[in-house]
Amino acid sequence: MSAVLISPGELREVLADKRLRLLDVRWALGDPDGPQHYLDGHIPGAVFVDLETELASPPSPARGRHPLPDPAQLEKCARSWGLCDGDPVVVYDATGGMAAARAWWLLRWAGVADVRILDGGLPAWTGAGGPIATGAEADPEPGDVELSPGRLPVIDADAAARWQGVLLDARAGERYRGEVEPIDPRAGHIPGALSAPTAENLDADGRFRTADELRDRFAGFGSGPVAVYCGSGVTAAHQIAALAVAGVEAALYPGSWSQWSNDPKRPVATGN
């Protein structure tokens, strides 16, 4: 299994590599100011990537809030970031990889072999004394990457409904239990799913827990094939990255709760 993470120190060692593609994927629910955050300070050479428009198709009740992007459109965007076949890619955000993992997963799904998440994101970079650039970067030379989607496992709602292995719900526990639902039309979780909040993949410094710690965490959910969902398929990618660190391959349910809860035919469970 390919390496998932890169430390700030390791990134500094390769930052001068002209083939390196560095993607700033700062996005958070309720925070539309990612482009401004990028202008205010980013890792030198990074290209800002807009999660809503470049890493997802338009939302709909039938497909969810962040459907997978059209492959041709994703390839067009990747070329606009300067990505060529064989280029190494590092993705980062300022929220422990919660948004950057979406870019990591999509590019791996589309056949880009060398994609890593900056462990700890921008806070870890600045904390380690890494340089920061402000304002806009020059537009990169267009790349020529050819993407070939389907390299990572994906399931749909029907497969989630009949999943025979371990189905993990990566949302916060109170949303899983149905105590609150701030976004989607119904509260609760997919029957049979287990609560595994994504935030618990990280330590107190916002870095991924060690491989041994993550192995212990996920072993507690039982054995069998693993699939993951969240609210809209974004933070579930972080869970899949954490599982990959632990040496476990997992499938993504892209529509996630935002699709499931919009379908009145789908049953909903609440509580633990």
Short mmCIF file of N, CA, C and O in Angstrom, two decimals, residues 95-96 98 119-120 124 198-210 213-214 238:
data_model
loop_
_atom_site.label_atom_id
_atom_site.label_comp_id
_atom_site.label_asym_id
_atom_site.label_seq_id
_atom_site.Cartn_x
_atom_site.Cartn_y
_atom_site.Cartn_z
N THR A 95 -7.19 21.71 8.83
CA THR A 95 -8.16 21.05 9.70
C THR A 95 -7.83 19.57 9.86
O THR A 95 -8.71 18.71 9.79
N GLY A 96 -6.55 19.25 10.02
CA GLY A 96 -6.16 17.87 10.28
C GLY A 96 -6.32 16.93 9.12
O GLY A 96 -6.34 15.71 9.31
N MET A 98 -9.00 16.86 7.11
CA MET A 98 -10.40 16.51 6.90
C MET A 98 -10.88 16.85 5.49
O MET A 98 -11.71 16.14 4.92
N ASP A 119 0.77 15.65 7.10
CA ASP A 119 0.29 15.29 8.43
C ASP A 119 0.30 16.52 9.33
O ASP A 119 1.33 17.15 9.55
N GLY A 120 -0.87 16.88 9.84
CA GLY A 120 -1.00 18.07 10.67
C GLY A 120 -1.31 19.33 9.89
O GLY A 120 -1.62 20.36 10.48
N ALA A 124 0.91 22.38 11.37
CA ALA A 124 2.13 21.62 11.62
C ALA A 124 3.30 22.19 10.81
O ALA A 124 4.44 22.25 11.29
N THR A 198 -14.63 10.60 12.80
CA THR A 198 -13.35 10.85 12.14
C THR A 198 -12.38 11.57 13.04
O THR A 198 -11.16 11.33 12.96
N ALA A 199 -12.86 12.47 13.88
CA ALA A 199 -11.96 13.25 14.75
C ALA A 199 -11.08 12.35 15.60
O ALA A 199 -9.97 12.75 15.99
N GLU A 200 -11.53 11.14 15.88
CA GLU A 200 -10.74 10.24 16.73
C GLU A 200 -9.57 9.60 15.99
O GLU A 200 -8.79 8.85 16.59
N ASN A 201 -9.43 9.90 14.71
CA ASN A 201 -8.23 9.45 13.98
C ASN A 201 -7.02 10.31 14.32
O ASN A 201 -5.90 9.94 13.99
N LEU A 202 -7.25 11.47 14.94
CA LEU A 202 -6.20 12.45 15.16
C LEU A 202 -5.81 12.51 16.64
O LEU A 202 -6.63 12.25 17.52
N ASP A 203 -4.56 12.93 16.87
CA ASP A 203 -4.13 13.14 18.25
C ASP A 203 -4.42 14.59 18.66
O ASP A 203 -5.03 15.36 17.91
N ALA A 204 -3.95 14.97 19.83
CA ALA A 204 -4.25 16.30 20.35
C ALA A 204 -3.63 17.41 19.53
O ALA A 204 -4.07 18.57 19.60
N ASP A 205 -2.60 17.09 18.73
CA ASP A 205 -1.94 18.08 17.88
C ASP A 205 -2.52 18.15 16.47
O ASP A 205 -1.99 18.85 15.62
N GLY A 206 -3.59 17.39 16.23
CA GLY A 206 -4.20 17.40 14.91
C GLY A 206 -3.46 16.57 13.88
O GLY A 206 -3.68 16.73 12.68
N ARG A 207 -2.62 15.65 14.34
CA ARG A 207 -1.92 14.74 13.43
C ARG A 207 -2.54 13.35 13.53
O ARG A 207 -3.15 13.00 14.54
N PHE A 208 -2.36 12.57 12.48
CA PHE A 208 -2.88 11.20 12.52
C PHE A 208 -2.22 10.42 13.65
O PHE A 208 -1.02 10.56 13.91
N ARG A 209 -3.01 9.62 14.31
CA ARG A 209 -2.46 8.72 15.31
C ARG A 209 -1.51 7.73 14.63
O ARG A 209 -1.53 7.57 13.41
N THR A 210 -0.69 7.06 15.42
CA THR A 210 0.27 6.12 14.86
C THR A 210 -0.46 4.95 14.21
O THR A 210 -1.64 4.67 14.50
N GLU A 213 -1.79 2.60 16.81
CA GLU A 213 -2.99 3.12 17.48
C GLU A 213 -4.22 3.00 16.59
O GLU A 213 -5.31 2.64 17.06
N LEU A 214 -4.04 3.30 15.31
CA LEU A 214 -5.17 3.20 14.38
C LEU A 214 -5.57 1.74 14.17
O LEU A 214 -6.77 1.42 14.07
N HIS A 238 -11.22 10.86 4.90
CA HIS A 238 -10.22 10.92 5.99
C HIS A 238 -10.18 9.59 6.73
O HIS A 238 -9.11 9.09 7.09
#
